[in-house]
Amino acid sequence: MVAVTSGMLVVFALVVVTMALFVTEAAPPDVTAIGVIVALVVLEPWTRVDLQTGLSGFSSAATITILSMYALSEGVRQTGAIRVLGDAVASFTNGSESRLLAAVVGLTGPIAGVVNNTPVVAVFVPMVSDLADQANVSPSKLLIPLSYASMLGGTLTLVGTATNLVASEAYAEATGLPPFSMFTFTPLGALVFVVGAGYLLAVAPRLLPERIEPGNRTGNYGVEPFLARVLVPARSPLVGIPAGEVSDDTYRDLNVDILDVLRGGEHFIAADSDREVAARDILTVRGDPATIRRFCDLAGLRFLPRASVTDAELDRPDRVALVELVVPRESGLVGETVGGARLRERYDATVLAVRRRGGDLIREQFHDVDLQAGDSLLLQTTNETARYLRDSGDFVVTSEVADEFIEDNGGLSPTAFRAFAVVAAVIGLAALGVVPIAIAALGGVAAMVSLGCLSASDAYDAVSWNVIFLLAGVIPLGRALQLTGGVALISEFVGVAATYLPVIAVVAAFYLLTGLLANVITPVASVVLLLPVAIDTAFGLGADPFGFALAVTFGGSTAFMTPIGYQTNLMVYGPGGYRFTDYLRVGAPLQLLLAVVTTAGIALIWGV
């Protein structure tokens, strides 16, 4: 029997505190991970983690590979291939909801198998939202299936998700066997994807509500009562004042914004222009209805009660003037206020509404509103600014934005084909075992930059550094569990409990446990903590550890039941207008179904 030591208790305490911080998000996960590194090294007499082990997460092959795959995925994204694909999908679907859903699931999954699924969803969200509007289908019917399909597709190859790469390295370290190859679990991944896709096509549409109306952003955000058209008489004190400075000058305290100026037949956006207001201009104004009336009185404006403001007035073909954004978890603006982010000053963008993760809408007094991961913002801005916001990494833009790599004939430029060739070479070299996956991926990044597919600064910006620091913290935490004997102790208890169960039932239990943990903490953390325990349990039962490792790996990649368990779930939360219960309603049956399919697949394919 494994004896309990003080070192085990210290590490267990660190695990509990770390998980509590992950769940409550009292501190950002990457900050928590950095604190874990510091604590492990400072408490070395108990944790047995020296400086080199504490920093090993930064030099891990999994960390390097994940970092490289983010850059490679960005190179593919910048080719504009998704926009070309969107045109093809629109022709195929021809306004049919069932065809559109089939195209979303059928395309997202395979692509996410070779390109990291987070950027795949980032570029598919605007395409799917646009196609939903064209087909008069609520995007709520499509965006959760988009996220789930990308997660299912991520199980097809080693590079599909960060979870797979971390599991591969943890498996090699715990068993002394070679890590997973590029297509080690592709047979099981294909089975899981086919079954999951069938569920998304046949069952999910019956469970998903229509939270968002198609093609009506102003209505969905409830901002129509907060928008008005006003006429500028010749005697108004606004005449001669630059349109973009009206709300920053005498009328700052009213909290109104001038969005658009109509002069004759010409529109121009106030925040993006230094033109002065002229007599007979028609202004589009944002603010509380009562405040707009007061503004009209003070500025001598004539309120136009019958001139309603809708998407058609704010979003014109020559400019992407109405843009929906999502704040991703890794955004540098999380925790910043809307006023502190200075969106109008920095980006010539005016906030019209903010939708919280719980569905609450904020349509006024934005200055002191804290930005949170998963928030959606409706902005009025320009096409150029929308592209800049998309490329900045602080937001996921859920409106279509023109890409520079699309040729006039609608095809892809030579740069796009070079990017695809680089990714194919990386996968081929790794699959054939010519070089380790980490080296192939690093070489791919260098090739992308050298061939002009990606700039060096874009490569750095593409990396989700919060994920890198998270890995750097949880990898040595898992190592501390092994060094202190914590893994052996837990697996001993599990082994005793599993004595009266068949091996396949224990495999299923690990799948379910990993999936449940991944729904409340990060998938990577759940895999790092449970995979060594699963392997040690397998050895104790005299079973093949490979099947146990696969169960944990797949369990970590299928966190369907909450919007916070997986980044792609959070990315579609706002654009779909979802509630927390929507994920539970659709995701729980899918997770239970795949628990059966995965364990049965492991038994049938590998005979565990």
PDB file of C-alpha atoms in Angstrom, residues 218 223-230 232 238 242-248 255-263 266-275 277 281-288 292 295 301 307-316 319-323 343-344 347-353 363 366 378-382:
ATOM      1  CA  THR A 218     -30.215  45.759 -34.370  1.00  0.00           C
ATOM      2  CA  VAL A 223     -30.991  48.700 -29.965  1.00  0.00           C
ATOM      3  CA  GLU A 224     -33.692  50.047 -32.318  1.00  0.00           C
ATOM      4  CA  PRO A 225     -35.342  52.119 -29.527  1.00  0.00           C
ATOM      5  CA  PHE A 226     -31.892  53.574 -28.760  1.00  0.00           C
ATOM      6  CA  LEU A 227     -31.313  54.792 -32.329  1.00  0.00           C
ATOM      7  CA  ALA A 228     -32.931  57.802 -33.974  1.00  0.00           C
ATOM      8  CA  ARG A 229     -32.712  60.037 -37.033  1.00  0.00           C
ATOM      9  CA  VAL A 230     -32.561  63.812 -36.515  1.00  0.00           C
ATOM     10  CA  VAL A 232     -29.934  69.587 -38.531  1.00  0.00           C
ATOM     11  CA  LEU A 238     -23.866  71.811 -34.366  1.00  0.00           C
ATOM     12  CA  PRO A 242     -16.778  68.040 -36.909  1.00  0.00           C
ATOM     13  CA  ALA A 243     -19.292  65.195 -36.716  1.00  0.00           C
ATOM     14  CA  GLY A 244     -16.899  62.917 -34.830  1.00  0.00           C
ATOM     15  CA  GLU A 245     -16.379  65.498 -32.081  1.00  0.00           C
ATOM     16  CA  VAL A 246     -19.996  66.274 -31.237  1.00  0.00           C
ATOM     17  CA  SER A 247     -20.281  63.639 -28.513  1.00  0.00           C
ATOM     18  CA  ASP A 248     -16.803  64.484 -27.174  1.00  0.00           C
ATOM     19  CA  ASN A 255     -23.916  60.000 -23.385  1.00  0.00           C
ATOM     20  CA  VAL A 256     -25.057  60.244 -26.996  1.00  0.00           C
ATOM     21  CA  ASP A 257     -23.063  59.299 -30.091  1.00  0.00           C
ATOM     22  CA  ILE A 258     -23.356  60.505 -33.679  1.00  0.00           C
ATOM     23  CA  LEU A 259     -23.082  57.356 -35.802  1.00  0.00           C
ATOM     24  CA  ASP A 260     -23.827  58.337 -39.367  1.00  0.00           C
ATOM     25  CA  VAL A 261     -24.349  61.495 -41.394  1.00  0.00           C
ATOM     26  CA  LEU A 262     -26.575  61.525 -44.484  1.00  0.00           C
ATOM     27  CA  ARG A 263     -25.882  64.469 -46.781  1.00  0.00           C
ATOM     28  CA  GLU A 266     -24.025  60.303 -49.452  1.00  0.00           C
ATOM     29  CA  HIS A 267     -23.445  58.556 -46.128  1.00  0.00           C
ATOM     30  CA  PHE A 268     -20.339  58.886 -44.003  1.00  0.00           C
ATOM     31  CA  ILE A 269     -19.500  57.478 -40.587  1.00  0.00           C
ATOM     32  CA  ALA A 270     -19.005  60.199 -37.999  1.00  0.00           C
ATOM     33  CA  ALA A 271     -16.229  58.482 -36.039  1.00  0.00           C
ATOM     34  CA  ASP A 272     -14.195  57.944 -39.222  1.00  0.00           C
ATOM     35  CA  SER A 273     -14.501  61.444 -40.637  1.00  0.00           C
ATOM     36  CA  ASP A 274     -13.406  64.985 -39.857  1.00  0.00           C
ATOM     37  CA  ARG A 275     -16.187  66.511 -41.945  1.00  0.00           C
ATOM     38  CA  VAL A 277     -21.916  69.028 -39.708  1.00  0.00           C
ATOM     39  CA  ASP A 281     -27.752  66.915 -42.685  1.00  0.00           C
ATOM     40  CA  ILE A 282     -29.615  63.924 -41.255  1.00  0.00           C
ATOM     41  CA  LEU A 283     -27.806  62.408 -38.294  1.00  0.00           C
ATOM     42  CA  THR A 284     -28.167  58.876 -36.903  1.00  0.00           C
ATOM     43  CA  VAL A 285     -27.888  59.182 -33.125  1.00  0.00           C
ATOM     44  CA  ARG A 286     -27.389  56.537 -30.431  1.00  0.00           C
ATOM     45  CA  GLY A 287     -28.565  57.071 -26.854  1.00  0.00           C
ATOM     46  CA  ASP A 288     -31.365  56.603 -24.374  1.00  0.00           C
ATOM     47  CA  ILE A 292     -31.921  61.817 -27.471  1.00  0.00           C
ATOM     48  CA  PHE A 295     -30.070  66.364 -27.061  1.00  0.00           C
ATOM     49  CA  LEU A 301     -32.338  69.484 -33.841  1.00  0.00           C
ATOM     50  CA  ALA A 307     -37.319  57.434 -39.644  1.00  0.00           C
ATOM     51  CA  SER A 308     -36.569  54.113 -37.966  1.00  0.00           C
ATOM     52  CA  VAL A 309     -32.970  52.884 -37.977  1.00  0.00           C
ATOM     53  CA  THR A 310     -32.403  49.264 -38.964  1.00  0.00           C
ATOM     54  CA  ASP A 311     -29.584  47.090 -40.309  1.00  0.00           C
ATOM     55  CA  ALA A 312     -30.222  48.412 -43.814  1.00  0.00           C
ATOM     56  CA  GLU A 313     -29.345  51.959 -42.728  1.00  0.00           C
ATOM     57  CA  LEU A 314     -26.222  50.954 -40.758  1.00  0.00           C
ATOM     58  CA  ASP A 315     -24.740  48.188 -42.928  1.00  0.00           C
ATOM     59  CA  ARG A 316     -24.074  49.131 -46.552  1.00  0.00           C
ATOM     60  CA  ARG A 319     -18.567  49.426 -46.110  1.00  0.00           C
ATOM     61  CA  VAL A 320     -19.008  46.814 -43.366  1.00  0.00           C
ATOM     62  CA  ALA A 321     -20.572  49.372 -41.072  1.00  0.00           C
ATOM     63  CA  LEU A 322     -22.378  47.083 -38.622  1.00  0.00           C
ATOM     64  CA  VAL A 323     -20.046  44.577 -36.997  1.00  0.00           C
ATOM     65  CA  LEU A 343     -12.776  51.746 -29.039  1.00  0.00           C
ATOM     66  CA  ARG A 344     -14.043  54.979 -30.569  1.00  0.00           C
ATOM     67  CA  TYR A 347     -10.659  52.131 -33.869  1.00  0.00           C
ATOM     68  CA  ASP A 348     -13.196  54.747 -35.041  1.00  0.00           C
ATOM     69  CA  ALA A 349     -15.844  52.348 -33.738  1.00  0.00           C
ATOM     70  CA  THR A 350     -18.987  53.150 -31.775  1.00  0.00           C
ATOM     71  CA  VAL A 351     -20.451  50.580 -29.369  1.00  0.00           C
ATOM     72  CA  LEU A 352     -24.189  50.097 -29.859  1.00  0.00           C
ATOM     73  CA  ALA A 353     -24.813  47.227 -27.429  1.00  0.00           C
ATOM     74  CA  ARG A 363     -27.428  49.431 -24.473  1.00  0.00           C
ATOM     75  CA  PHE A 366     -20.970  51.669 -21.730  1.00  0.00           C
ATOM     76  CA  LEU A 378     -22.362  45.324 -31.682  1.00  0.00           C
ATOM     77  CA  LEU A 379     -20.300  48.104 -33.248  1.00  0.00           C
ATOM     78  CA  GLN A 380     -20.669  50.587 -36.030  1.00  0.00           C
ATOM     79  CA  THR A 381     -17.377  50.961 -37.840  1.00  0.00           C
ATOM     80  CA  THR A 382     -15.704  50.690 -41.251  1.00  0.00           C
TER      81      THR A 382
END
